[in-house]
Amino acid sequence: MFGPVIILLVANQCKLSLALPPHTLTFIQLVLGISVGLLVPSDITAINLPPLMLVGLVTCMFAQVSVSYLWLHKKEQWSKMDSLLGSVPGAMAAVLALNEAQQIPSSKVIFTHTVRLVALVILAGIIASNAEPKALQLTFEAVSYWLLAVALLAWVCGGMLEKIGIPAPYMVTGMVTAIIANSVLSEALLAIPQVLVFAATSALGALLGIRLKDITGREFLIHTRSGIIVTALSLGVTLLFAFGFSLLLEQSFVVLLMSWVPGSIEAITIAAIYLGLEPMLIVLNHVTRMVILHLLPLAAKWLYPTKFKPSRKRV
């Protein structure tokens, strides 16, 4: 994902004009939404998610957003809208879609989220660094008809949600339809080809690169600083909540930390599997977190309706 970002930024410095095909963002949302939904085990009801753990997850997320928002708005002097979008931890697709819907899209919001994503992916890699590395095998297996049916249903439902203003609608419907389908069908019938996930993450990187192409050197330094600070604040809040609730729940501190850290669900899941830290419980927490976080940007659209362009089909 980070490769395309760098390539697009270099291409811009070489005065090359690049653009992505129409509906790229829809493709990204569908593929990533379905891939995340398929991570949820078919026997999800067998996973014990204590109500107090759900309370801890929600309060931790609220604290993460609140602390980051206050820093960006009060210290960095960002607008309220940009501060809210920049403080939402780990819902980049929703934030990207909502940022693009603004009358004047903000590059600093996307840049801050990119810095956070880079930092958290590196952190997950450090956590799993003692595990035996596995070679990446990019397979080109066939797409099943069932998976195509799931994608079609998610696309139709996503179009309906888009009309009523839900941000990142195709990612939400992709997750939900994949979770439901995975509970009634064989996992083998719904295996998503790795090449599609690779293409979607690469396209996301290219989209970020295009949106960041006009950033200046001074803005680069300022927004990098902002991204590092809000990431550190979010991690600090997560550490405090994970420690406190580990005492209340008599649950492993590391399991709660991995469950609530605002990072890439794929990176966190891989690290959890390597370390043997109840990966299914961690995945369930992250899927719950993503569903909730995708509703937060919608609240921003309701609070600041005049800052957005009329609803239309976007790439």
CSV table of N, CA and C in Angstrom, one decimal, residues 60 237-247 252-258:
chain,number,residue,atom,x,y,z
A,60,CYS,N,-13.2,3.2,25.7
A,60,CYS,CA,-11.8,3.4,25.2
A,60,CYS,C,-11.8,4.1,23.9
A,237,VAL,N,-3.9,6.2,25.7
A,237,VAL,CA,-5.3,6.0,26.2
A,237,VAL,C,-5.6,4.5,26.2
A,238,THR,N,-5.2,3.8,25.1
A,238,THR,CA,-5.4,2.4,25.0
A,238,THR,C,-4.7,1.6,26.1
A,239,LEU,N,-3.4,2.0,26.4
A,239,LEU,CA,-2.7,1.3,27.4
A,239,LEU,C,-3.3,1.5,28.8
A,240,LEU,N,-3.8,2.7,29.1
A,240,LEU,CA,-4.5,2.9,30.4
A,240,LEU,C,-5.8,2.1,30.5
A,241,PHE,N,-6.6,2.1,29.4
A,241,PHE,CA,-7.9,1.3,29.5
A,241,PHE,C,-7.6,-0.2,29.5
A,242,ALA,N,-6.6,-0.6,28.7
A,242,ALA,CA,-6.3,-2.1,28.7
A,242,ALA,C,-5.9,-2.5,30.1
A,243,PHE,N,-5.0,-1.7,30.7
A,243,PHE,CA,-4.5,-2.1,32.1
A,243,PHE,C,-5.7,-2.1,33.1
A,244,GLY,N,-6.5,-1.0,33.1
A,244,GLY,CA,-7.6,-1.0,34.0
A,244,GLY,C,-8.6,-2.1,33.9
A,245,PHE,N,-9.0,-2.4,32.6
A,245,PHE,CA,-10.0,-3.4,32.4
A,245,PHE,C,-9.4,-4.8,32.5
A,246,SER,N,-8.1,-4.9,32.4
A,246,SER,CA,-7.5,-6.3,32.6
A,246,SER,C,-7.7,-6.7,34.1
A,247,LEU,N,-7.7,-5.7,35.0
A,247,LEU,CA,-7.9,-6.0,36.4
A,247,LEU,C,-9.3,-6.3,36.7
A,252,SER,N,-6.1,-11.0,30.1
A,252,SER,CA,-4.7,-10.7,29.8
A,252,SER,C,-4.7,-9.2,29.3
A,253,PHE,N,-3.7,-8.5,29.9
A,253,PHE,CA,-3.5,-7.1,29.5
A,253,PHE,C,-3.2,-7.0,28.0
A,254,VAL,N,-2.3,-7.9,27.5
A,254,VAL,CA,-1.9,-7.9,26.1
A,254,VAL,C,-3.1,-8.2,25.2
A,255,VAL,N,-3.9,-9.1,25.6
A,255,VAL,CA,-5.1,-9.4,24.7
A,255,VAL,C,-6.0,-8.2,24.6
A,256,LEU,N,-6.2,-7.5,25.7
A,256,LEU,CA,-7.1,-6.3,25.6
A,256,LEU,C,-6.4,-5.2,24.8
A,257,LEU,N,-5.1,-5.1,25.0
A,257,LEU,CA,-4.3,-4.1,24.2
A,257,LEU,C,-4.4,-4.3,22.7
A,258,MET,N,-4.3,-5.6,22.3
A,258,MET,CA,-4.4,-5.9,20.9
A,258,MET,C,-5.8,-5.8,20.4
